[in-house]
Structure formats: structure tokens, C-alpha cells
Short mmCIF file of C-alpha atoms and ligand atoms in Angstrom, two decimals:
data_model
loop_
_atom_site.label_atom_id
_atom_site.label_comp_id
_atom_site.label_asym_id
_atom_site.label_seq_id
_atom_site.Cartn_x
_atom_site.Cartn_y
_atom_site.Cartn_z
CA MET Z 1 87.53 116.14 139.25
CA ASP Z 2 91.41 117.71 138.95
CA PRO Z 3 92.53 116.54 135.79
CA SER Z 4 95.29 115.74 136.10
CA SER Z 5 95.51 113.43 139.08
CA THR Z 6 93.39 111.06 136.72
CA LEU Z 7 95.89 111.51 134.17
CA ASP Z 8 99.17 110.55 135.73
CA GLU Z 9 96.68 107.81 137.12
CA VAL Z 10 96.13 106.95 132.96
CA ARG Z 11 99.85 107.82 133.01
CA GLU Z 12 101.13 105.44 135.86
CA LEU Z 13 99.00 101.63 133.98
CA ALA Z 14 100.12 103.12 130.53
CA LEU Z 15 104.41 102.55 131.46
CA LYS Z 16 103.25 98.88 132.10
CA CYS Z 17 101.17 98.60 129.54
CA THR Z 18 102.11 95.27 127.38
CA LYS Z 19 98.40 95.58 125.47
CA CYS Z 20 100.30 94.51 121.92
CA GLY Z 21 104.24 93.62 121.00
CA LEU Z 22 105.83 96.58 120.55
CA ALA Z 23 105.52 96.71 124.35
CA GLN Z 24 109.20 93.82 123.66
CA ARG Z 25 111.55 96.12 122.45
CA ARG Z 26 110.55 99.39 123.41
CA ASN Z 27 113.28 101.87 125.89
CA SER Z 28 109.85 104.10 126.46
CA VAL Z 29 106.24 104.51 126.30
CA VAL Z 30 105.86 107.98 124.37
CA PHE Z 31 103.05 108.76 126.61
CA GLY Z 32 102.55 112.69 126.40
CA GLU Z 33 103.99 115.65 127.42
CA GLY Z 34 103.04 119.61 127.98
CA ASN Z 35 100.25 121.80 129.47
CA PRO Z 36 97.55 119.46 131.13
CA ALA Z 37 95.17 122.32 131.18
CA SER Z 38 95.69 123.58 127.94
CA PRO Z 39 92.98 124.16 124.92
CA LEU Z 40 94.51 122.44 122.70
CA VAL Z 41 95.96 119.24 122.50
CA LEU Z 42 98.35 118.76 119.60
CA VAL Z 43 98.05 114.29 118.27
CA GLY Z 44 100.43 112.91 116.46
CA GLU Z 45 101.29 109.57 114.94
CA GLY Z 46 103.38 107.27 117.20
CA PRO Z 47 107.18 107.36 118.50
CA GLY Z 48 110.66 107.48 115.87
CA ASP Z 49 113.76 106.05 117.09
CA GLN Z 50 114.66 109.83 119.20
CA GLU Z 51 111.32 109.54 121.38
CA ASP Z 52 111.82 105.84 122.23
CA LYS Z 53 115.49 107.08 123.72
CA SER Z 54 114.09 110.49 125.50
CA GLY Z 55 110.57 109.14 126.38
CA ARG Z 56 109.23 112.59 124.64
CA PRO Z 57 106.97 112.72 122.13
CA PHE Z 58 108.08 115.15 118.50
CA VAL Z 59 112.12 115.37 119.93
CA GLY Z 60 113.39 114.29 116.01
CA ALA Z 61 113.74 115.97 113.53
CA ALA Z 62 109.90 116.08 112.31
CA GLY Z 63 109.33 117.71 116.30
CA LYS Z 64 111.97 120.81 115.75
CA LEU Z 65 109.59 121.74 112.32
CA LEU Z 66 107.27 121.62 114.41
CA ASP Z 67 107.65 123.45 117.48
CA ARG Z 68 109.33 126.30 115.05
CA ALA Z 69 105.63 126.10 113.19
CA LEU Z 70 104.44 126.51 116.83
CA LEU Z 71 107.19 129.68 117.92
CA ASP Z 72 105.72 130.79 114.75
CA ASN Z 73 102.84 131.53 116.26
CA GLY Z 74 103.96 132.61 119.74
CA LEU Z 75 103.94 129.46 121.27
CA ASP Z 76 106.13 126.90 122.48
CA ARG Z 77 105.19 123.39 124.69
CA THR Z 78 104.30 124.61 127.63
CA ASP Z 79 100.99 126.36 125.89
CA VAL Z 80 99.46 123.06 124.73
CA TYR Z 81 99.58 119.48 125.55
CA ILE Z 82 101.52 117.01 122.81
CA CYS Z 83 100.81 113.08 122.18
CA ASN Z 84 100.81 110.18 119.56
CA ILE Z 85 98.12 107.67 118.60
CA VAL Z 86 100.35 105.34 119.23
CA LYS Z 87 102.33 105.20 122.82
CA CYS Z 88 105.06 102.71 121.71
CA ARG Z 89 107.42 103.16 118.63
CA ALA Z 90 106.46 100.83 115.70
CA CYS Z 91 109.51 99.32 113.51
CA ASP Z 92 110.96 96.44 112.65
CA TRP Z 93 113.61 94.66 113.78
CA ARG Z 94 116.94 93.12 111.53
CA GLY Z 95 119.18 91.88 114.11
CA GLU Z 96 119.61 94.37 117.01
CA SER Z 97 118.81 96.93 113.86
CA ALA Z 98 114.97 98.14 114.06
CA PHE Z 99 113.27 100.53 111.15
CA ASN Z 100 110.81 102.93 111.86
CA ARG Z 101 106.82 101.48 109.96
CA PRO Z 102 103.67 102.56 110.49
CA PRO Z 103 101.68 101.55 113.51
CA THR Z 104 99.03 97.96 112.41
CA PRO Z 105 95.48 98.78 112.84
CA GLU Z 106 95.99 96.10 115.67
CA GLU Z 107 98.74 98.15 117.54
CA ILE Z 108 96.46 101.38 116.83
CA SER Z 109 93.32 99.61 118.36
CA ALA Z 110 95.92 97.72 120.79
CA CYS Z 111 96.60 101.65 122.07
CA SER Z 112 93.05 103.81 122.22
CA ASP Z 113 92.02 102.41 125.53
CA TRP Z 114 95.16 105.16 127.00
CA LEU Z 115 93.66 107.28 124.33
CA ASP Z 116 90.52 107.71 124.70
CA MET Z 117 91.60 107.72 128.40
CA GLN Z 118 94.06 110.43 127.86
CA LEU Z 119 92.25 113.06 125.54
CA THR Z 120 88.97 112.02 128.48
CA ALA Z 121 90.96 113.58 131.27
CA ILE Z 122 92.14 116.27 129.23
CA ALA Z 123 89.34 117.37 127.67
CA PRO Z 124 90.48 120.27 125.23
CA LYS Z 125 88.47 122.15 123.31
CA VAL Z 126 90.49 122.06 120.32
CA ILE Z 127 92.95 119.23 119.00
CA LEU Z 128 95.12 119.16 116.55
CA CYS Z 129 95.29 115.80 114.18
CA ILE Z 130 98.74 115.47 113.24
CA GLY Z 131 99.39 113.86 109.92
CA SER Z 132 96.77 111.77 108.43
CA PRO Z 133 96.72 108.27 110.76
CA SER Z 134 95.55 110.40 113.89
CA ALA Z 135 93.00 112.14 111.60
CA ASN Z 136 91.71 108.64 110.56
CA ALA Z 137 92.47 107.37 114.02
CA LEU Z 138 90.03 110.41 115.00
CA ILE Z 139 88.06 112.11 112.81
CA ARG Z 140 87.17 109.46 110.25
CA LYS Z 141 88.19 106.47 109.23
CA GLY Z 142 89.74 107.59 104.81
CA PHE Z 143 90.26 111.08 105.76
CA GLN Z 144 91.83 112.51 103.32
CA ILE Z 145 94.53 114.84 104.72
CA THR Z 146 95.45 116.76 101.80
CA LYS Z 147 91.83 117.74 100.34
CA GLU Z 148 90.39 117.97 104.34
CA ARG Z 149 93.59 119.88 106.41
CA GLY Z 150 92.30 123.08 108.43
CA GLN Z 151 88.76 122.01 107.89
CA LEU Z 152 86.46 122.37 111.37
CA MET Z 153 86.30 118.86 111.70
CA ASN Z 154 83.46 116.94 114.88
CA CYS Z 155 85.54 114.74 117.50
CA LYS Z 156 84.70 112.88 120.33
CA TYR Z 157 87.10 114.43 122.17
CA ALA Z 158 86.70 118.16 122.00
CA LYS Z 159 84.23 121.11 120.96
CA VAL Z 160 86.19 120.17 117.33
CA ALA Z 161 88.70 119.17 115.53
CA ILE Z 162 91.59 119.65 113.41
CA ALA Z 163 93.81 118.19 110.98
CA THR Z 164 97.32 118.73 109.34
CA LEU Z 165 100.57 117.84 107.49
CA HIS Z 166 102.64 115.33 109.58
CA PRO Z 167 106.20 117.79 109.84
CA ALA Z 168 107.94 114.70 108.37
CA TYR Z 169 105.40 114.85 105.42
CA ILE Z 170 106.94 118.14 104.57
CA LEU Z 171 110.36 117.10 105.48
CA ARG Z 172 110.40 114.48 103.05
CA GLN Z 173 108.27 116.94 99.97
CA ARG Z 174 109.73 120.35 100.70
CA GLY Z 175 113.07 121.15 98.13
CA GLN Z 176 115.12 124.29 96.57
CA ARG Z 177 111.19 125.88 95.45
CA SER Z 178 108.61 124.57 97.73
CA ASP Z 179 108.50 124.88 101.48
CA GLY Z 180 106.87 121.88 101.57
CA GLY Z 181 103.49 122.30 103.18
CA TYR Z 182 104.84 123.99 106.52
CA SER Z 183 103.13 127.31 106.00
CA LEU Z 184 100.11 125.35 106.34
CA LEU Z 185 101.83 123.77 108.97
CA VAL Z 186 101.80 127.01 110.87
CA GLU Z 187 98.19 128.15 109.34
CA ASP Z 188 96.37 125.64 110.94
CA ILE Z 189 98.03 125.33 114.05
CA ALA Z 190 97.38 129.36 114.19
CA ARG Z 191 93.15 128.17 113.17
CA ALA Z 192 93.46 125.54 115.54
CA TRP Z 193 94.87 127.67 118.45
CA MET Z 194 92.12 130.25 117.32
CA HIS Z 195 89.04 127.96 117.98
CA ALA Z 196 91.10 126.99 120.86
CA CYS Z 197 91.19 130.24 122.66
CA VAL Z 198 87.72 131.58 121.89
CA ASP Z 199 84.49 130.62 124.10
N1 URA D 1 106.27 111.66 114.18
C1 URA D 1 104.90 111.35 115.54
O1 URA D 1 103.91 111.59 114.73
N2 URA D 1 105.33 111.12 116.79
C2 URA D 1 106.26 111.71 117.16
O2 URA D 1 106.35 111.89 118.46
C3 URA D 1 107.65 112.11 116.73
C4 URA D 1 107.54 111.26 114.84
#
């Protein structure tokens, strides 16, 4: 089976999804992008404002930091595939203003069939979970990102999964005397890519 044609079919269906309330006020279903033949898939939490507007994952400030960390490993978005556990922006509305919030367990569960079909179609060697909601969904509940990041973990969709710090967390943590964990993100991408590139 050609994995990309299956992925196209899944995308087409996902773009029409109304399985949860996030469908009501979204601008885009942010399905995912990159190289579906890549041995490495990066999975984040869910789209924010910029991603909802553009329909592309990780294009805001956190995405720019992720691009930099990929580049520090000699990689770009054509080398990997990037998606999220939830495909629509999770936010609360007050009048016409939207405020980002984490997706609820119900929203994560409503979206899990899309992620399941997407990862099954791509069948990567390695999954890099970006942040703890992704690690909780794909590695195990209760995953402790600061203690367990960078370690090789089991995952049903890949030979191995590794979790790393979310770039949005790094942006919040970093200060004059700390890189906020950026070097760990670069290190974890290197590790994930190394395992993705060996047989
Ligand atoms: N944060 C995520 O987890 N995913 C995105 O696509 C953007 C920001």
C-alpha cells in the first residue's frame, strides 16, 4: 500500500471532522505536514492561533524555535513529518476573543482516531513527542517530561518513542542565565534522528 495515498484519504476525512466542539469556530483543521516517508514524526499538542489561521503546525513562536532546533541538527521540515495529537485549536471564547487552553481529555480522545490512522499510515521508525500531553497520549499516562525526556520508550506506532520539552515551555523558562532547556530539545532531536536513521 502506498502510505501517502492512505494519508491523503485520512486527511480528506479529517478536514471535515465534527467529532467535538472545536469544529464550531475553527478556521482550519491542522492535519500535519512534512515528509510522510520520513523515519521520524514529531507530534505536538495542538494548534494555536497562528496554526489555526495558516492551517500549518508549529508556525508561531514555538514553531520558530522548533525550526531552529531542527536546523541545529542539520534538519528542516522536509526531513521530518510534523503533526499534533489534536488537529483543531483548543480555546475558550469570550465574545469575539479566543483564549488558548489545553485540549480536554474528551477533545484528545475525539481526535485520537485521526492520529491513529495518520501514524499507522506513516509508520515511522521513531516518534518524538513534543511536550507532555503528546507523551501522555503516545507513551503512557502520567509520563513525567522533565524526568523521562530523552529516554527510549515503547510506543505502538513506532519502533521507539522519545519525548522532549515543548518549545513553548522553553520560551517561558529561558532567561538571562538559562537557555530554558533549548539544548535538551536539540539533544533529543539528535537522538531521535540517530535512531530513525539506523536499521
Ligand atoms: N504547539 C503545538 O503543540 N503544536 C503546534 O502546532 C503549535 C504549537
